[in-house]
Amino acid sequence: AQKITQTQPGMFVQEKEAVTLDCTYDTSDQSYGLFWYKQPSSGEMIFLIYQGSYDEQNATEGRYSLNFQKARKSANLVISASQLGDSAMYFCAMRESISGGTSYGKLTFGQGTILTVHP
Amino acid sequence: NAGVTQTPKFQVLKTGQSMTLQCAQDMNHEYMSWYRQDPGMGLRLIHYSVGAGITDQGEVPNGYNVSRSTTEDFPLRLLSAAPSQTSVYFCASRLAGGPSGANVLTFGAGSRLTVL
């Protein structure tokens, strides 16, 4: 079964507007972590933001925020004030079983969403 | 710091040839892993290691071998390349201990492999 689902293959946004990239996940673990990565056309994987399942506040990092709705099992990425440089592929990922001092939990990725920012 | 270094960046093989993708990290990370990226499928885990001498299979291990003789190095071997192994390969590493839930996976730049 797909553990991470990104239902939007492609998204378009006007420069300076906000955009939400959807991510839903499936796990029976109580302790897990959710990550978003950006992959520009150059190919490197860039970490953007992290949300732990027990974190009470939604994570924010500059223009990135994570809209975490635990009951719905969703972890949507919100990019505010989009810039041309935000055009890229975005991946949602989950690591299960993160409790304890050492975690060897594997990171599972969604299929990705291609974001295009128009001037 | 160099971070995670992968070589080569590009490689073309013929079916049946063997090769090794090299991965080295200088961050003293216990956990290392290999992913492959294919269009529409995201990144899928091939093999991973939680320390020197310890490796395990991921989601798509068939056709690949790994070993971990040192903390720094985690090579990926294709013993007999097939066209289905045409892909972009990423090596990634992270710390395993401490606030482990938030330990971020650091990726190499990727290796594009074409098997004819």
PDB file of C-alpha atoms in Angstrom, chain B residues 3-99:
ATOM      1  CA  GLY B   3      29.069  16.134   2.660  1.00  0.00           C
ATOM      2  CA  VAL B   4      28.004  13.148   0.550  1.00  0.00           C
ATOM      3  CA  THR B   5      30.102  12.526  -2.549  1.00  0.00           C
ATOM      4  CA  GLN B   6      28.928  10.247  -5.336  1.00  0.00           C
ATOM      5  CA  THR B   7      30.905   9.099  -8.347  1.00  0.00           C
ATOM      6  CA  PRO B   8      30.512   8.884 -11.263  1.00  0.00           C
ATOM      7  CA  LYS B   9      27.910  11.527 -12.127  1.00  0.00           C
ATOM      8  CA  PHE B  10      27.116   9.884 -15.452  1.00  0.00           C
ATOM      9  CA  GLN B  11      27.647   6.354 -16.742  1.00  0.00           C
ATOM     10  CA  VAL B  12      26.539   4.410 -19.797  1.00  0.00           C
ATOM     11  CA  LEU B  13      26.658   0.619 -19.623  1.00  0.00           C
ATOM     12  CA  LYS B  14      25.799  -2.209 -21.934  1.00  0.00           C
ATOM     13  CA  THR B  15      23.445  -4.920 -20.770  1.00  0.00           C
ATOM     14  CA  GLY B  16      25.334  -7.495 -18.717  1.00  0.00           C
ATOM     15  CA  GLN B  17      28.199  -5.223 -17.698  1.00  0.00           C
ATOM     16  CA  SER B  18      29.007  -4.648 -14.061  1.00  0.00           C
ATOM     17  CA  MET B  19      29.890  -1.459 -12.278  1.00  0.00           C
ATOM     18  CA  THR B  20      30.103   0.159  -8.865  1.00  0.00           C
ATOM     19  CA  LEU B  21      28.632   3.475  -7.843  1.00  0.00           C
ATOM     20  CA  GLN B  22      30.776   5.015  -5.141  1.00  0.00           C
ATOM     21  CA  CYS B  23      29.454   6.937  -2.159  1.00  0.00           C
ATOM     22  CA  ALA B  24      31.474   8.584   0.588  1.00  0.00           C
ATOM     23  CA  GLN B  25      30.464  10.861   3.443  1.00  0.00           C
ATOM     24  CA  ASP B  26      32.647  12.809   5.855  1.00  0.00           C
ATOM     25  CA  MET B  27      30.025  13.612   8.503  1.00  0.00           C
ATOM     26  CA  ASN B  28      30.477  10.477  10.611  1.00  0.00           C
ATOM     27  CA  HIS B  29      26.914   9.419   9.849  1.00  0.00           C
ATOM     28  CA  GLU B  30      25.948   5.950  10.996  1.00  0.00           C
ATOM     29  CA  TYR B  31      23.080   5.553   8.551  1.00  0.00           C
ATOM     30  CA  MET B  32      23.663   5.419   4.799  1.00  0.00           C
ATOM     31  CA  SER B  33      21.307   4.478   2.003  1.00  0.00           C
ATOM     32  CA  TRP B  34      20.854   4.199  -1.735  1.00  0.00           C
ATOM     33  CA  TYR B  35      17.756   5.331  -3.614  1.00  0.00           C
ATOM     34  CA  ARG B  36      16.791   5.220  -7.243  1.00  0.00           C
ATOM     35  CA  GLN B  37      14.591   7.868  -8.837  1.00  0.00           C
ATOM     36  CA  ASP B  38      12.361   7.055 -11.774  1.00  0.00           C
ATOM     37  CA  PRO B  39       9.738   9.335 -13.390  1.00  0.00           C
ATOM     38  CA  GLY B  40       6.390   9.201 -11.625  1.00  0.00           C
ATOM     39  CA  MET B  41       7.678   6.902  -8.878  1.00  0.00           C
ATOM     40  CA  GLY B  42       9.496   9.223  -6.523  1.00  0.00           C
ATOM     41  CA  LEU B  43      12.559   7.842  -4.786  1.00  0.00           C
ATOM     42  CA  ARG B  44      12.644   4.181  -3.858  1.00  0.00           C
ATOM     43  CA  LEU B  45      15.017   2.669  -1.319  1.00  0.00           C
ATOM     44  CA  ILE B  46      17.419   0.040  -2.673  1.00  0.00           C
ATOM     45  CA  HIS B  47      19.657  -0.830   0.285  1.00  0.00           C
ATOM     46  CA  TYR B  48      20.660   0.789   3.518  1.00  0.00           C
ATOM     47  CA  SER B  49      23.204   0.422   6.296  1.00  0.00           C
ATOM     48  CA  VAL B  50      23.088   1.348   9.971  1.00  0.00           C
ATOM     49  CA  GLY B  51      26.821   1.021  10.521  1.00  0.00           C
ATOM     50  CA  ALA B  52      29.998  -0.641   9.339  1.00  0.00           C
ATOM     51  CA  GLY B  53      29.380  -4.314   8.624  1.00  0.00           C
ATOM     52  CA  ILE B  54      25.582  -3.990   8.748  1.00  0.00           C
ATOM     53  CA  THR B  55      23.421  -3.737   5.632  1.00  0.00           C
ATOM     54  CA  ASP B  56      19.817  -4.509   4.796  1.00  0.00           C
ATOM     55  CA  GLN B  57      17.461  -4.495   1.840  1.00  0.00           C
ATOM     56  CA  GLY B  58      15.082  -1.734   0.972  1.00  0.00           C
ATOM     57  CA  GLU B  59      12.075  -1.722  -1.321  1.00  0.00           C
ATOM     58  CA  VAL B  60      13.831  -2.574  -4.619  1.00  0.00           C
ATOM     59  CA  PRO B  61      17.036  -4.537  -3.850  1.00  0.00           C
ATOM     60  CA  ASN B  62      17.075  -7.023  -6.734  1.00  0.00           C
ATOM     61  CA  GLY B  63      20.076  -6.673  -9.012  1.00  0.00           C
ATOM     62  CA  TYR B  64      22.103  -4.621  -6.538  1.00  0.00           C
ATOM     63  CA  ASN B  65      24.679  -5.470  -3.896  1.00  0.00           C
ATOM     64  CA  VAL B  66      26.139  -3.327  -1.142  1.00  0.00           C
ATOM     65  CA  SER B  67      28.761  -3.571   1.549  1.00  0.00           C
ATOM     66  CA  ARG B  68      29.859  -1.278   4.346  1.00  0.00           C
ATOM     67  CA  SER B  69      33.428  -1.900   5.451  1.00  0.00           C
ATOM     68  CA  THR B  70      33.940   1.614   6.864  1.00  0.00           C
ATOM     69  CA  THR B  71      31.699   4.304   8.315  1.00  0.00           C
ATOM     70  CA  GLU B  72      32.549   6.619   5.435  1.00  0.00           C
ATOM     71  CA  ASP B  73      31.928   4.458   2.350  1.00  0.00           C
ATOM     72  CA  PHE B  74      28.865   2.685   1.001  1.00  0.00           C
ATOM     73  CA  PRO B  75      29.341   1.452  -2.593  1.00  0.00           C
ATOM     74  CA  LEU B  76      26.473   0.127  -4.704  1.00  0.00           C
ATOM     75  CA  ARG B  77      27.300  -2.693  -7.124  1.00  0.00           C
ATOM     76  CA  LEU B  78      25.406  -3.710 -10.223  1.00  0.00           C
ATOM     77  CA  LEU B  79      26.603  -7.219 -11.033  1.00  0.00           C
ATOM     78  CA  SER B  80      24.904  -7.607 -14.419  1.00  0.00           C
ATOM     79  CA  ALA B  81      23.266  -4.411 -15.600  1.00  0.00           C
ATOM     80  CA  ALA B  82      19.825  -4.488 -17.202  1.00  0.00           C
ATOM     81  CA  PRO B  83      17.932  -1.748 -19.081  1.00  0.00           C
ATOM     82  CA  SER B  84      15.433  -1.664 -16.170  1.00  0.00           C
ATOM     83  CA  GLN B  85      18.246  -0.293 -14.019  1.00  0.00           C
ATOM     84  CA  THR B  86      18.445   2.863 -16.100  1.00  0.00           C
ATOM     85  CA  SER B  87      17.755   5.503 -13.469  1.00  0.00           C
ATOM     86  CA  VAL B  88      19.156   8.292 -11.341  1.00  0.00           C
ATOM     87  CA  TYR B  89      20.780   6.973  -8.180  1.00  0.00           C
ATOM     88  CA  PHE B  90      21.120   8.893  -4.961  1.00  0.00           C
ATOM     89  CA  CYS B  91      23.235   8.086  -1.951  1.00  0.00           C
ATOM     90  CA  ALA B  92      22.104   9.648   1.320  1.00  0.00           C
ATOM     91  CA  SER B  93      23.242   9.607   4.927  1.00  0.00           C
ATOM     92  CA  ARG B  94      22.197  10.840   8.343  1.00  0.00           C
ATOM     93  CA  LEU B  95      22.879  10.524  12.025  1.00  0.00           C
ATOM     94  CA  ALA B  96      20.998   7.736  13.767  1.00  0.00           C
ATOM     95  CA  GLY B  97      21.172   8.810  17.395  1.00  0.00           C
ATOM     96  CA  GLY B  98      20.206  11.909  19.318  1.00  0.00           C
ATOM     97  CA  PRO B  99      16.914  13.615  18.369  1.00  0.00           C
TER      98      PRO B  99
END
